[in-house]
């Protein structure tokens, strides 16, 4: 079945540092890939998505490229801010007859310090 | 536009008690979902619905029930609370369309003691 593997956290960075959060997946066919972000005490919010191989999703300075050859969807940001501190979830979206099925990674906590 | 609203935000139950977690959305989305989030485990799908009157089991449905009498509401029922059901519960909805993202509520933190 489908699965998503994320790097374990927490990841602690200084403000303005470069961020990479690794995400790899196992799936057949051509699922879509999403990154969600969860701020403390809140629900998950969609950060970006990519629907086919070689697509690059981007939002708020974050970006991720759908790499089918390496089954990866790594999240990157060139310069993080304290306000980026949150938990980041990689997710695989599969279209099924009964509605889309999202398979989540375990989440990676990011802490950004001054 | 409120989006997905969950109530209550926090609740403590005793073993064997029952309760209903409420979820309502004002976006006229057909699809709705219930997840539980356990520490270090990501989100697991409990139940989902593709429209009013239609529900189906997800990965971890045991101990839960749902109903979908209207498009807006998708309550989750725990009949006999057990400590293993201590978790954070998230409701989500999404519009029709193959790659439309799910919109999440802020969650209900439930402790069973």
mmCIF file of C-alpha atoms in Angstrom:
data_model
loop_
_atom_site.group_PDB
_atom_site.id
_atom_site.type_symbol
_atom_site.label_atom_id
_atom_site.label_comp_id
_atom_site.label_asym_id
_atom_site.label_seq_id
_atom_site.Cartn_x
_atom_site.Cartn_y
_atom_site.Cartn_z
ATOM 1 C CA UNK A 1 0.000 0.000 0.000
ATOM 2 C CA UNK A 2 0.864 3.661 -0.047
ATOM 3 C CA UNK A 3 3.290 5.049 2.515
ATOM 4 C CA UNK A 4 5.111 8.300 3.223
ATOM 5 C CA UNK A 5 8.374 8.643 5.115
ATOM 6 C CA UNK A 6 9.582 11.928 6.549
ATOM 7 C CA UNK A 7 12.767 12.839 8.340
ATOM 8 C CA UNK A 8 12.411 12.811 12.087
ATOM 9 C CA UNK A 9 12.418 16.023 14.021
ATOM 10 C CA UNK A 10 12.659 18.278 15.700
ATOM 11 C CA UNK A 11 14.670 20.350 13.268
ATOM 12 C CA UNK A 12 16.119 23.429 14.957
ATOM 13 C CA UNK A 13 17.436 26.275 12.799
ATOM 14 C CA UNK A 14 18.517 29.853 13.244
ATOM 15 C CA UNK A 15 16.516 32.558 11.522
ATOM 16 C CA UNK A 16 17.511 33.038 7.867
ATOM 17 C CA UNK A 17 18.967 29.523 7.616
ATOM 18 C CA UNK A 18 18.191 27.220 4.698
ATOM 19 C CA UNK A 19 15.577 24.545 5.312
ATOM 20 C CA UNK A 20 15.210 21.090 3.841
ATOM 21 C CA UNK A 21 12.708 18.547 5.129
ATOM 22 C CA UNK A 22 13.002 15.223 3.351
ATOM 23 C CA UNK A 23 9.989 13.258 2.204
ATOM 24 C CA UNK A 24 9.939 10.027 0.230
ATOM 25 C CA UNK A 25 6.977 7.916 -0.744
ATOM 26 C CA UNK A 26 6.010 4.444 -1.852
ATOM 27 C CA UNK A 27 3.079 4.176 -4.211
ATOM 28 C CA UNK A 28 2.001 2.732 -7.512
ATOM 29 C CA UNK A 29 0.716 4.887 -10.290
ATOM 30 C CA UNK A 30 0.711 8.652 -10.208
ATOM 31 C CA UNK A 31 -0.535 10.081 -6.942
ATOM 32 C CA UNK A 32 -0.516 13.774 -6.103
ATOM 33 C CA UNK A 33 1.750 15.037 -3.342
ATOM 34 C CA UNK A 34 0.988 17.664 -0.746
ATOM 35 C CA UNK A 35 2.757 19.478 2.074
ATOM 36 C CA UNK A 36 0.574 20.560 4.982
ATOM 37 C CA UNK A 37 1.628 22.795 7.888
ATOM 38 C CA UNK A 38 0.228 22.708 11.415
ATOM 39 C CA UNK A 39 0.800 25.697 13.690
ATOM 40 C CA UNK A 40 0.450 25.157 17.453
ATOM 41 C CA UNK A 41 -3.144 24.602 18.501
ATOM 42 C CA UNK A 42 -4.460 24.679 14.956
ATOM 43 C CA UNK A 43 -5.530 22.251 12.260
ATOM 44 C CA UNK A 44 -3.545 21.378 9.170
ATOM 45 C CA UNK A 45 -3.326 23.910 6.362
ATOM 46 C CA UNK A 46 -2.320 23.133 2.810
ATOM 47 C CA UNK A 47 1.091 24.665 2.119
ATOM 48 C CA UNK A 48 1.706 23.487 -1.443
ATOM 49 C CA UNK A 49 0.976 20.665 -3.822
ATOM 50 C CA UNK A 50 2.195 18.976 -7.002
ATOM 51 C CA UNK A 51 -0.048 16.822 -9.133
ATOM 52 C CA UNK A 52 2.377 15.162 -11.550
ATOM 53 C CA UNK A 53 6.033 14.276 -11.990
ATOM 54 C CA UNK A 54 8.439 17.243 -12.276
ATOM 55 C CA UNK A 55 5.803 19.689 -11.038
ATOM 56 C CA UNK A 56 7.084 22.238 -8.535
ATOM 57 C CA UNK A 57 4.695 23.450 -5.864
ATOM 58 C CA UNK A 58 5.469 26.747 -4.157
ATOM 59 C CA UNK A 59 3.923 29.028 -1.556
ATOM 60 C CA UNK A 60 5.156 31.566 1.040
ATOM 61 C CA UNK A 61 8.786 30.986 0.010
ATOM 62 C CA UNK A 62 8.514 27.208 0.382
ATOM 63 C CA UNK A 63 8.893 24.906 -2.589
ATOM 64 C CA UNK A 64 8.966 21.207 -3.378
ATOM 65 C CA UNK A 65 9.470 19.298 -6.612
ATOM 66 C CA UNK A 66 7.731 16.000 -7.420
ATOM 67 C CA UNK A 67 10.586 13.640 -8.324
ATOM 68 C CA UNK A 68 9.246 10.333 -9.594
ATOM 69 C CA UNK A 69 12.697 8.888 -10.297
ATOM 70 C CA UNK A 70 13.671 9.230 -6.631
ATOM 71 C CA UNK A 71 10.083 9.020 -5.258
ATOM 72 C CA UNK A 72 10.702 12.197 -3.308
ATOM 73 C CA UNK A 73 9.001 15.502 -2.526
ATOM 74 C CA UNK A 74 11.467 17.374 -0.327
ATOM 75 C CA UNK A 75 10.375 20.691 1.181
ATOM 76 C CA UNK A 76 12.810 23.617 0.942
ATOM 77 C CA UNK A 77 12.942 27.265 1.946
ATOM 78 C CA UNK A 78 15.857 29.574 1.391
ATOM 79 C CA UNK A 79 15.537 31.681 4.544
ATOM 80 C CA UNK A 80 13.341 30.606 7.442
ATOM 81 C CA UNK A 81 11.670 32.912 9.930
ATOM 82 C CA UNK A 82 10.608 32.389 13.521
ATOM 83 C CA UNK A 83 7.013 32.415 12.280
ATOM 84 C CA UNK A 84 7.741 29.262 10.245
ATOM 85 C CA UNK A 85 7.981 27.233 13.463
ATOM 86 C CA UNK A 86 5.366 24.518 13.063
ATOM 87 C CA UNK A 87 4.913 20.842 12.243
ATOM 88 C CA UNK A 88 5.136 19.962 8.556
ATOM 89 C CA UNK A 89 3.380 16.936 7.079
ATOM 90 C CA UNK A 90 4.061 15.360 3.721
ATOM 91 C CA UNK A 91 1.036 13.591 2.258
ATOM 92 C CA UNK A 92 0.223 11.441 -0.735
ATOM 93 C CA UNK A 93 -3.174 11.880 -2.356
ATOM 94 C CA UNK A 94 -4.732 9.002 -4.232
ATOM 95 C CA UNK A 95 -7.984 9.317 -6.145
ATOM 96 C CA UNK A 96 -10.319 6.412 -5.340
ATOM 97 C CA UNK A 97 -13.881 5.567 -6.187
ATOM 98 C CA UNK A 98 -14.950 6.561 -2.704
ATOM 99 C CA UNK A 99 -13.139 9.861 -2.562
ATOM 100 C CA UNK A 100 -9.542 10.932 -2.296
ATOM 101 C CA UNK A 101 -7.407 9.095 0.213
ATOM 102 C CA UNK A 102 -4.644 11.017 1.944
ATOM 103 C CA UNK A 103 -1.713 9.097 3.405
ATOM 104 C CA UNK A 104 0.317 11.221 5.814
ATOM 105 C CA UNK A 105 3.884 11.062 6.981
ATOM 106 C CA UNK A 106 4.493 11.286 10.717
ATOM 107 C CA UNK A 107 5.287 14.996 10.608
ATOM 108 C CA UNK A 108 8.480 16.970 11.174
ATOM 109 C CA UNK A 109 8.608 19.672 13.814
ATOM 110 C CA UNK A 110 10.549 22.781 12.840
ATOM 111 C CA UNK A 111 11.807 25.222 15.464
ATOM 112 C CA UNK A 112 13.320 28.475 14.271
ATOM 113 C CA UNK A 113 15.282 30.549 16.785
ATOM 114 C CA UNK A 114 16.532 34.132 16.671
ATOM 115 C CA UNK B 1 -16.437 32.314 6.061
ATOM 116 C CA UNK B 2 -15.873 29.995 9.047
ATOM 117 C CA UNK B 3 -14.608 26.950 7.099
ATOM 118 C CA UNK B 4 -14.570 23.740 9.173
ATOM 119 C CA UNK B 5 -15.698 24.175 12.780
ATOM 120 C CA UNK B 6 -15.160 21.530 15.446
ATOM 121 C CA UNK B 7 -16.605 21.462 18.944
ATOM 122 C CA UNK B 8 -15.595 21.018 21.687
ATOM 123 C CA UNK B 9 -11.922 21.976 21.611
ATOM 124 C CA UNK B 10 -11.064 19.940 24.680
ATOM 125 C CA UNK B 11 -12.820 17.179 26.600
ATOM 126 C CA UNK B 12 -12.025 14.721 29.347
ATOM 127 C CA UNK B 13 -14.098 11.540 29.537
ATOM 128 C CA UNK B 14 -14.200 8.643 31.931
ATOM 129 C CA UNK B 15 -13.810 5.111 30.623
ATOM 130 C CA UNK B 16 -17.136 3.820 29.328
ATOM 131 C CA UNK B 17 -18.725 7.224 28.798
ATOM 132 C CA UNK B 18 -20.019 8.272 25.413
ATOM 133 C CA UNK B 19 -19.849 11.532 23.541
ATOM 134 C CA UNK B 20 -20.257 13.123 20.138
ATOM 135 C CA UNK B 21 -17.627 15.275 18.488
ATOM 136 C CA UNK B 22 -19.287 17.863 16.294
ATOM 137 C CA UNK B 23 -18.066 18.998 12.891
ATOM 138 C CA UNK B 24 -19.727 21.449 10.554
ATOM 139 C CA UNK B 25 -18.570 23.140 7.372
ATOM 140 C CA UNK B 26 -20.052 26.088 5.490
ATOM 141 C CA UNK B 27 -18.293 25.591 2.160
ATOM 142 C CA UNK B 28 -20.898 23.224 0.654
ATOM 143 C CA UNK B 29 -18.263 20.499 0.319
ATOM 144 C CA UNK B 30 -19.502 17.023 -0.500
ATOM 145 C CA UNK B 31 -16.574 15.143 1.001
ATOM 146 C CA UNK B 32 -15.913 15.072 4.733
ATOM 147 C CA UNK B 33 -13.407 13.135 6.841
ATOM 148 C CA UNK B 34 -12.529 12.281 10.425
ATOM 149 C CA UNK B 35 -8.927 11.654 11.463
ATOM 150 C CA UNK B 36 -7.147 10.978 14.695
ATOM 151 C CA UNK B 37 -3.644 12.249 15.357
ATOM 152 C CA UNK B 38 -1.491 10.381 17.826
ATOM 153 C CA UNK B 39 1.987 11.598 18.826
ATOM 154 C CA UNK B 40 4.596 10.630 16.254
ATOM 155 C CA UNK B 41 2.055 8.707 14.187
ATOM 156 C CA UNK B 42 0.708 11.184 11.670
ATOM 157 C CA UNK B 43 -3.007 11.231 10.908
ATOM 158 C CA UNK B 44 -5.126 8.102 10.557
ATOM 159 C CA UNK B 45 -8.476 8.108 8.763
ATOM 160 C CA UNK B 46 -11.408 6.968 10.913
ATOM 161 C CA UNK B 47 -14.437 7.509 8.662
ATOM 162 C CA UNK B 48 -15.294 9.511 5.596
ATOM 163 C CA UNK B 49 -18.362 10.597 3.665
ATOM 164 C CA UNK B 50 -18.803 11.405 -0.014
ATOM 165 C CA UNK B 51 -22.127 13.143 0.490
ATOM 166 C CA UNK B 52 -25.221 13.381 2.646
ATOM 167 C CA UNK B 53 -26.502 9.940 3.578
ATOM 168 C CA UNK B 54 -23.293 8.126 2.593
ATOM 169 C CA UNK B 55 -20.494 7.122 4.976
ATOM 170 C CA UNK B 56 -17.667 4.609 4.854
ATOM 171 C CA UNK B 57 -14.924 3.227 7.069
ATOM 172 C CA UNK B 58 -11.345 4.392 6.966
ATOM 173 C CA UNK B 59 -8.245 2.746 8.437
ATOM 174 C CA UNK B 60 -9.208 2.808 12.134
ATOM 175 C CA UNK B 61 -13.031 2.792 12.488
ATOM 176 C CA UNK B 62 -13.397 0.454 15.476
ATOM 177 C CA UNK B 63 -15.035 2.124 18.466
ATOM 178 C CA UNK B 64 -16.503 4.979 16.434
ATOM 179 C CA UNK B 65 -19.666 5.749 14.492
ATOM 180 C CA UNK B 66 -20.642 8.558 12.157
ATOM 181 C CA UNK B 67 -23.692 9.926 10.407
ATOM 182 C CA UNK B 68 -24.180 12.423 7.596
ATOM 183 C CA UNK B 69 -27.764 13.638 7.525
ATOM 184 C CA UNK B 70 -26.871 16.995 5.949
ATOM 185 C CA UNK B 71 -24.102 18.300 3.709
ATOM 186 C CA UNK B 72 -22.880 20.601 6.478
ATOM 187 C CA UNK B 73 -22.613 18.262 9.474
ATOM 188 C CA UNK B 74 -20.550 15.134 10.096
ATOM 189 C CA UNK B 75 -20.584 14.163 13.794
ATOM 190 C CA UNK B 76 -18.326 11.449 15.218
ATOM 191 C CA UNK B 77 -19.707 9.293 18.022
ATOM 192 C CA UNK B 78 -17.743 7.403 20.670
ATOM 193 C CA UNK B 79 -20.070 4.931 22.378
ATOM 194 C CA UNK B 80 -17.859 3.360 25.059
ATOM 195 C CA UNK B 81 -14.780 5.489 25.571
ATOM 196 C CA UNK B 82 -11.518 3.618 26.088
ATOM 197 C CA UNK B 83 -8.044 4.954 27.017
ATOM 198 C CA UNK B 84 -6.804 3.971 23.532
ATOM 199 C CA UNK B 85 -9.098 6.645 22.113
ATOM 200 C CA UNK B 86 -7.156 9.430 23.803
ATOM 201 C CA UNK B 87 -6.046 11.496 20.837
ATOM 202 C CA UNK B 88 -6.525 14.692 18.898
ATOM 203 C CA UNK B 89 -9.380 14.413 16.409
ATOM 204 C CA UNK B 90 -9.529 16.400 13.198
ATOM 205 C CA UNK B 91 -12.424 16.862 10.843
ATOM 206 C CA UNK B 92 -11.792 17.861 7.238
ATOM 207 C CA UNK B 93 -13.793 18.608 4.122
ATOM 208 C CA UNK B 94 -12.996 19.118 0.478
ATOM 209 C CA UNK B 95 -14.820 20.082 -2.707
ATOM 210 C CA UNK B 96 -15.429 17.755 -5.626
ATOM 211 C CA UNK B 97 -12.428 17.385 -7.927
ATOM 212 C CA UNK B 98 -9.659 14.808 -8.068
ATOM 213 C CA UNK B 99 -6.810 16.853 -6.566
ATOM 214 C CA UNK B 100 -8.660 19.299 -4.403
ATOM 215 C CA UNK B 101 -7.019 19.695 -0.973
ATOM 216 C CA UNK B 102 -8.771 18.935 2.274
ATOM 217 C CA UNK B 103 -9.604 21.799 4.635
ATOM 218 C CA UNK B 104 -9.119 20.982 8.318
ATOM 219 C CA UNK B 105 -10.760 22.144 11.501
ATOM 220 C CA UNK B 106 -8.702 23.126 14.557
ATOM 221 C CA UNK B 107 -9.185 19.774 16.250
ATOM 222 C CA UNK B 108 -10.681 18.321 19.415
ATOM 223 C CA UNK B 109 -8.259 17.154 22.100
ATOM 224 C CA UNK B 110 -9.853 14.202 23.881
ATOM 225 C CA UNK B 111 -8.533 12.466 26.984
ATOM 226 C CA UNK B 112 -10.028 9.257 28.349
ATOM 227 C CA UNK B 113 -9.187 8.595 31.992
#
